[in-house]
Amino acid sequence: MKHACRSRREALLGVEFLLDEDGSFYFLEVNTRLQVEHPVTEAVTGLDLVREQLRVAEGLALGFGQTDLGRKGHAIEVRLYAEDPTRDFLPATGRILTWDISDEPRVRFDSGVEAGSDVSPYFDPMLAKVTSHAPTRTEAALRLAKALERLRLHGTTTNRDFLIAVLRSEAFLAGDTSTDF
């Protein structure tokens, strides 16, 4: 669970807790920067967190108050990597020969690659963060799986098929997973 704190002088803070089955909260960390998962928060709240961060940096107040916050639907984000799941997720290199994102289903692709991009051993092999949003968790997972399936991507080994299999697995769809899944 993440909570947003507001202040005129500080950027949005990510305060992370674990929620135990008995309802107890356990503090994990405070992040004073925008988290890489911020598209999930943006999808379910309708807020543009980057815009808000820039407003605060300019000395302006946040454009919303606590009572304006709410959640709508479910969002899921995956990280598409140039890596080989059959080789213990070792990074893969190569040139991206085809990179064609389908218009349907509509999901958010945050990426800096395109056809012709080289994936070298010198940088993080993440190709994209892909986020889906839907009324239910199952719909969000299946929409994300379909978007990944429709992505035309050739030239390097990726974890795409692994992600699709996870998103469509019965255990994941039922929420019957933990970090050892």
PDB file of C-alpha atoms in Angstrom:
ATOM      1  CA  MET A   1       0.000   0.000   0.000  1.00  0.00           C
ATOM      2  CA  LYS A   2       1.332   3.412  -0.901  1.00  0.00           C
ATOM      3  CA  HIS A   3       0.217   6.745   0.509  1.00  0.00           C
ATOM      4  CA  ALA A   4       0.875  10.155  -0.972  1.00  0.00           C
ATOM      5  CA  CYS A   5       1.919  12.964   1.353  1.00  0.00           C
ATOM      6  CA  ARG A   6       1.718  16.581   0.322  1.00  0.00           C
ATOM      7  CA  SER A   7       3.700  19.662   1.121  1.00  0.00           C
ATOM      8  CA  ARG A   8       4.474  22.905  -0.678  1.00  0.00           C
ATOM      9  CA  ARG A   9       8.213  22.326  -0.249  1.00  0.00           C
ATOM     10  CA  GLU A  10       8.568  18.623  -0.821  1.00  0.00           C
ATOM     11  CA  ALA A  11       7.906  16.387  -3.790  1.00  0.00           C
ATOM     12  CA  LEU A  12       5.325  13.638  -3.580  1.00  0.00           C
ATOM     13  CA  LEU A  13       6.509  10.983  -1.161  1.00  0.00           C
ATOM     14  CA  GLY A  14       5.949   7.284  -1.633  1.00  0.00           C
ATOM     15  CA  VAL A  15       5.446   5.761   1.805  1.00  0.00           C
ATOM     16  CA  GLU A  16       5.372   1.976   1.557  1.00  0.00           C
ATOM     17  CA  PHE A  17       3.878  -0.486   4.007  1.00  0.00           C
ATOM     18  CA  LEU A  18       3.134  -4.195   4.045  1.00  0.00           C
ATOM     19  CA  LEU A  19      -0.370  -5.206   5.083  1.00  0.00           C
ATOM     20  CA  ASP A  20      -0.448  -8.453   7.057  1.00  0.00           C
ATOM     21  CA  GLU A  21      -3.377 -10.877   6.930  1.00  0.00           C
ATOM     22  CA  ASP A  22      -4.351  -9.806  10.467  1.00  0.00           C
ATOM     23  CA  GLY A  23      -4.690  -6.175   9.341  1.00  0.00           C
ATOM     24  CA  SER A  24      -1.369  -4.999  10.795  1.00  0.00           C
ATOM     25  CA  PHE A  25       0.726  -2.531   8.810  1.00  0.00           C
ATOM     26  CA  TYR A  26       4.533  -2.753   8.700  1.00  0.00           C
ATOM     27  CA  PHE A  27       6.614   0.180   7.490  1.00  0.00           C
ATOM     28  CA  LEU A  28       8.964  -0.563   4.569  1.00  0.00           C
ATOM     29  CA  GLU A  29      10.391   2.680   3.232  1.00  0.00           C
ATOM     30  CA  VAL A  30       9.869   6.279   2.192  1.00  0.00           C
ATOM     31  CA  ASN A  31      10.772   7.269  -1.361  1.00  0.00           C
ATOM     32  CA  THR A  32      11.130  10.975  -2.048  1.00  0.00           C
ATOM     33  CA  ARG A  33      11.084  10.453  -5.780  1.00  0.00           C
ATOM     34  CA  LEU A  34       8.484   9.317  -8.254  1.00  0.00           C
ATOM     35  CA  GLN A  35       8.328   5.527  -8.223  1.00  0.00           C
ATOM     36  CA  VAL A  36       8.736   3.474 -11.389  1.00  0.00           C
ATOM     37  CA  GLU A  37       5.259   2.063 -10.769  1.00  0.00           C
ATOM     38  CA  HIS A  38       3.673   5.530 -10.947  1.00  0.00           C
ATOM     39  CA  PRO A  39       1.668   4.658 -14.106  1.00  0.00           C
ATOM     40  CA  VAL A  40      -0.354   2.212 -11.950  1.00  0.00           C
ATOM     41  CA  THR A  41      -1.179   4.980  -9.479  1.00  0.00           C
ATOM     42  CA  GLU A  42      -1.984   7.373 -12.310  1.00  0.00           C
ATOM     43  CA  ALA A  43      -4.314   4.841 -13.938  1.00  0.00           C
ATOM     44  CA  VAL A  44      -6.378   4.122 -10.827  1.00  0.00           C
ATOM     45  CA  THR A  45      -6.475   7.712  -9.502  1.00  0.00           C
ATOM     46  CA  GLY A  46      -6.668   9.659 -12.754  1.00  0.00           C
ATOM     47  CA  LEU A  47      -3.872  11.949 -11.534  1.00  0.00           C
ATOM     48  CA  ASP A  48      -0.858  12.977 -13.587  1.00  0.00           C
ATOM     49  CA  LEU A  49       1.868  12.534 -10.966  1.00  0.00           C
ATOM     50  CA  VAL A  50       4.642  13.944 -13.159  1.00  0.00           C
ATOM     51  CA  ARG A  51       2.594  17.113 -13.643  1.00  0.00           C
ATOM     52  CA  GLU A  52       2.057  17.361  -9.893  1.00  0.00           C
ATOM     53  CA  GLN A  53       5.749  16.838  -9.203  1.00  0.00           C
ATOM     54  CA  LEU A  54       6.625  19.654 -11.607  1.00  0.00           C
ATOM     55  CA  ARG A  55       4.018  21.932  -9.991  1.00  0.00           C
ATOM     56  CA  VAL A  56       5.573  21.326  -6.571  1.00  0.00           C
ATOM     57  CA  ALA A  57       9.063  21.959  -7.989  1.00  0.00           C
ATOM     58  CA  GLU A  58       7.781  25.323  -9.250  1.00  0.00           C
ATOM     59  CA  GLY A  59       6.606  26.175  -5.733  1.00  0.00           C
ATOM     60  CA  LEU A  60       2.928  25.657  -6.503  1.00  0.00           C
ATOM     61  CA  ALA A  61       0.513  23.724  -4.345  1.00  0.00           C
ATOM     62  CA  LEU A  62      -0.675  20.303  -5.439  1.00  0.00           C
ATOM     63  CA  GLY A  63      -3.628  20.471  -7.798  1.00  0.00           C
ATOM     64  CA  PHE A  64      -5.710  18.187  -5.569  1.00  0.00           C
ATOM     65  CA  GLY A  65      -6.532  17.574  -1.927  1.00  0.00           C
ATOM     66  CA  GLN A  66      -6.876  14.403   0.118  1.00  0.00           C
ATOM     67  CA  THR A  67     -10.656  14.354  -0.344  1.00  0.00           C
ATOM     68  CA  ASP A  68     -10.158  14.386  -4.141  1.00  0.00           C
ATOM     69  CA  LEU A  69      -8.302  11.080  -4.050  1.00  0.00           C
ATOM     70  CA  GLY A  70     -10.076   7.888  -4.965  1.00  0.00           C
ATOM     71  CA  ARG A  71      -9.479   4.648  -6.804  1.00  0.00           C
ATOM     72  CA  LYS A  72     -11.184   3.483  -9.956  1.00  0.00           C
ATOM     73  CA  GLY A  73     -10.587   0.011 -11.314  1.00  0.00           C
ATOM     74  CA  HIS A  74      -7.392  -2.012 -11.330  1.00  0.00           C
ATOM     75  CA  ALA A  75      -4.059  -1.481 -13.027  1.00  0.00           C
ATOM     76  CA  ILE A  76      -1.196  -3.888 -13.629  1.00  0.00           C
ATOM     77  CA  GLU A  77       2.295  -3.069 -14.865  1.00  0.00           C
ATOM     78  CA  VAL A  78       4.891  -5.422 -16.301  1.00  0.00           C
ATOM     79  CA  ARG A  79       8.444  -4.825 -17.368  1.00  0.00           C
ATOM     80  CA  LEU A  80       9.306  -6.143 -20.790  1.00  0.00           C
ATOM     81  CA  TYR A  81      12.983  -7.100 -20.790  1.00  0.00           C
ATOM     82  CA  ALA A  82      15.509  -8.352 -23.311  1.00  0.00           C
ATOM     83  CA  GLU A  83      16.242 -11.422 -21.216  1.00  0.00           C
ATOM     84  CA  ASP A  84      15.938 -15.181 -21.547  1.00  0.00           C
ATOM     85  CA  PRO A  85      13.563 -16.849 -19.053  1.00  0.00           C
ATOM     86  CA  THR A  86      14.850 -20.279 -20.151  1.00  0.00           C
ATOM     87  CA  ARG A  87      18.380 -19.285 -19.070  1.00  0.00           C
ATOM     88  CA  ASP A  88      17.566 -18.024 -15.568  1.00  0.00           C
ATOM     89  CA  PHE A  89      16.545 -14.611 -16.990  1.00  0.00           C
ATOM     90  CA  LEU A  90      20.018 -13.747 -18.253  1.00  0.00           C
ATOM     91  CA  PRO A  91      20.077 -10.462 -20.184  1.00  0.00           C
ATOM     92  CA  ALA A  92      19.926 -10.797 -23.973  1.00  0.00           C
ATOM     93  CA  THR A  93      21.513  -8.504 -26.526  1.00  0.00           C
ATOM     94  CA  GLY A  94      20.806  -7.769 -30.146  1.00  0.00           C
ATOM     95  CA  ARG A  95      19.151  -5.328 -32.489  1.00  0.00           C
ATOM     96  CA  ILE A  96      15.406  -4.801 -32.360  1.00  0.00           C
ATOM     97  CA  LEU A  97      14.352  -5.545 -35.914  1.00  0.00           C
ATOM     98  CA  THR A  98      10.596  -5.073 -35.439  1.00  0.00           C
ATOM     99  CA  TRP A  99       8.837  -2.999 -32.785  1.00  0.00           C
ATOM    100  CA  ASP A 100       5.174  -2.469 -33.611  1.00  0.00           C
ATOM    101  CA  ILE A 101       2.654  -1.774 -30.850  1.00  0.00           C
ATOM    102  CA  SER A 102      -0.950  -2.678 -31.634  1.00  0.00           C
ATOM    103  CA  ASP A 103      -3.650  -0.052 -31.092  1.00  0.00           C
ATOM    104  CA  GLU A 104      -5.920  -2.659 -29.479  1.00  0.00           C
ATOM    105  CA  PRO A 105      -6.266  -3.339 -26.695  1.00  0.00           C
ATOM    106  CA  ARG A 106      -5.319   0.108 -25.465  1.00  0.00           C
ATOM    107  CA  VAL A 107      -2.549  -0.007 -22.858  1.00  0.00           C
ATOM    108  CA  ARG A 108       0.249   2.339 -21.833  1.00  0.00           C
ATOM    109  CA  PHE A 109       3.713   1.598 -23.266  1.00  0.00           C
ATOM    110  CA  ASP A 110       6.566   3.569 -21.685  1.00  0.00           C
ATOM    111  CA  SER A 111       9.594   2.805 -23.808  1.00  0.00           C
ATOM    112  CA  GLY A 112      12.653   4.316 -25.377  1.00  0.00           C
ATOM    113  CA  VAL A 113      13.225   1.687 -28.056  1.00  0.00           C
ATOM    114  CA  GLU A 114      12.132   1.298 -31.655  1.00  0.00           C
ATOM    115  CA  ALA A 115      12.985  -0.816 -34.662  1.00  0.00           C
ATOM    116  CA  GLY A 116      16.736  -0.461 -35.171  1.00  0.00           C
ATOM    117  CA  SER A 117      17.559   0.055 -31.483  1.00  0.00           C
ATOM    118  CA  ASP A 118      20.497  -1.935 -30.165  1.00  0.00           C
ATOM    119  CA  VAL A 119      20.234  -3.751 -26.857  1.00  0.00           C
ATOM    120  CA  SER A 120      23.808  -3.803 -25.593  1.00  0.00           C
ATOM    121  CA  PRO A 121      25.387  -5.501 -22.576  1.00  0.00           C
ATOM    122  CA  TYR A 122      26.270  -2.072 -21.144  1.00  0.00           C
ATOM    123  CA  PHE A 123      22.811  -0.890 -20.101  1.00  0.00           C
ATOM    124  CA  ASP A 124      19.690  -2.202 -18.385  1.00  0.00           C
ATOM    125  CA  PRO A 125      17.904  -4.533 -20.844  1.00  0.00           C
ATOM    126  CA  MET A 126      14.435  -3.141 -20.040  1.00  0.00           C
ATOM    127  CA  LEU A 127      12.588  -2.458 -23.271  1.00  0.00           C
ATOM    128  CA  ALA A 128       9.320  -1.103 -21.869  1.00  0.00           C
ATOM    129  CA  LYS A 129       7.030  -0.739 -18.930  1.00  0.00           C
ATOM    130  CA  VAL A 130       3.552  -1.744 -20.049  1.00  0.00           C
ATOM    131  CA  THR A 131       0.499  -0.847 -17.963  1.00  0.00           C
ATOM    132  CA  SER A 132      -3.123  -1.841 -18.376  1.00  0.00           C
ATOM    133  CA  HIS A 133      -6.189  -0.499 -16.595  1.00  0.00           C
ATOM    134  CA  ALA A 134      -9.648  -2.064 -16.410  1.00  0.00           C
ATOM    135  CA  PRO A 135     -12.643  -2.300 -14.075  1.00  0.00           C
ATOM    136  CA  THR A 136     -11.422  -5.601 -12.556  1.00  0.00           C
ATOM    137  CA  ARG A 137      -8.038  -7.160 -11.847  1.00  0.00           C
ATOM    138  CA  THR A 138      -8.782 -10.081 -14.169  1.00  0.00           C
ATOM    139  CA  GLU A 139      -9.755  -7.762 -17.021  1.00  0.00           C
ATOM    140  CA  ALA A 140      -6.582  -5.715 -16.495  1.00  0.00           C
ATOM    141  CA  ALA A 141      -4.408  -8.857 -16.529  1.00  0.00           C
ATOM    142  CA  LEU A 142      -6.047 -10.307 -19.640  1.00  0.00           C
ATOM    143  CA  ARG A 143      -5.930  -6.958 -21.457  1.00  0.00           C
ATOM    144  CA  LEU A 144      -2.226  -6.675 -20.678  1.00  0.00           C
ATOM    145  CA  ALA A 145      -1.577 -10.240 -21.860  1.00  0.00           C
ATOM    146  CA  LYS A 146      -3.400  -9.546 -25.135  1.00  0.00           C
ATOM    147  CA  ALA A 147      -1.464  -6.312 -25.714  1.00  0.00           C
ATOM    148  CA  LEU A 148       1.845  -8.134 -25.170  1.00  0.00           C
ATOM    149  CA  GLU A 149       0.725 -10.930 -27.459  1.00  0.00           C
ATOM    150  CA  ARG A 150      -0.117  -8.423 -30.211  1.00  0.00           C
ATOM    151  CA  LEU A 151       3.195  -6.576 -29.881  1.00  0.00           C
ATOM    152  CA  ARG A 152       5.292  -7.357 -32.946  1.00  0.00           C
ATOM    153  CA  LEU A 153       8.807  -7.634 -31.550  1.00  0.00           C
ATOM    154  CA  HIS A 154      11.677  -9.375 -33.314  1.00  0.00           C
ATOM    155  CA  GLY A 155      15.448  -9.338 -33.056  1.00  0.00           C
ATOM    156  CA  THR A 156      16.224 -10.235 -29.462  1.00  0.00           C
ATOM    157  CA  THR A 157      15.067 -12.731 -26.872  1.00  0.00           C
ATOM    158  CA  THR A 158      12.567 -11.270 -24.392  1.00  0.00           C
ATOM    159  CA  ASN A 159      10.469 -12.248 -21.410  1.00  0.00           C
ATOM    160  CA  ARG A 160       7.237 -11.468 -23.315  1.00  0.00           C
ATOM    161  CA  ASP A 161       5.930 -15.049 -23.513  1.00  0.00           C
ATOM    162  CA  PHE A 162       6.760 -15.567 -19.828  1.00  0.00           C
ATOM    163  CA  LEU A 163       4.785 -12.444 -18.896  1.00  0.00           C
ATOM    164  CA  ILE A 164       1.810 -13.543 -21.002  1.00  0.00           C
ATOM    165  CA  ALA A 165       1.834 -16.971 -19.343  1.00  0.00           C
ATOM    166  CA  VAL A 166       1.935 -15.410 -15.857  1.00  0.00           C
ATOM    167  CA  LEU A 167      -0.856 -12.938 -16.635  1.00  0.00           C
ATOM    168  CA  ARG A 168      -3.080 -15.752 -17.912  1.00  0.00           C
ATOM    169  CA  SER A 169      -2.263 -18.326 -15.240  1.00  0.00           C
ATOM    170  CA  GLU A 170      -5.104 -19.416 -12.969  1.00  0.00           C
ATOM    171  CA  ALA A 171      -3.086 -18.756  -9.816  1.00  0.00           C
ATOM    172  CA  PHE A 172      -2.244 -15.190 -10.853  1.00  0.00           C
ATOM    173  CA  LEU A 173      -5.796 -14.421 -11.959  1.00  0.00           C
ATOM    174  CA  ALA A 174      -7.110 -15.746  -8.641  1.00  0.00           C
ATOM    175  CA  GLY A 175      -4.592 -13.616  -6.723  1.00  0.00           C
ATOM    176  CA  ASP A 176      -3.210 -16.810  -5.198  1.00  0.00           C
ATOM    177  CA  THR A 177       0.449 -15.856  -5.553  1.00  0.00           C
ATOM    178  CA  SER A 178       3.322 -14.587  -3.475  1.00  0.00           C
ATOM    179  CA  THR A 179       6.896 -13.506  -4.211  1.00  0.00           C
ATOM    180  CA  ASP A 180       7.928 -17.130  -4.783  1.00  0.00           C
ATOM    181  CA  PHE A 181       5.344 -17.624  -7.591  1.00  0.00           C
TER     182      PHE A 181
END
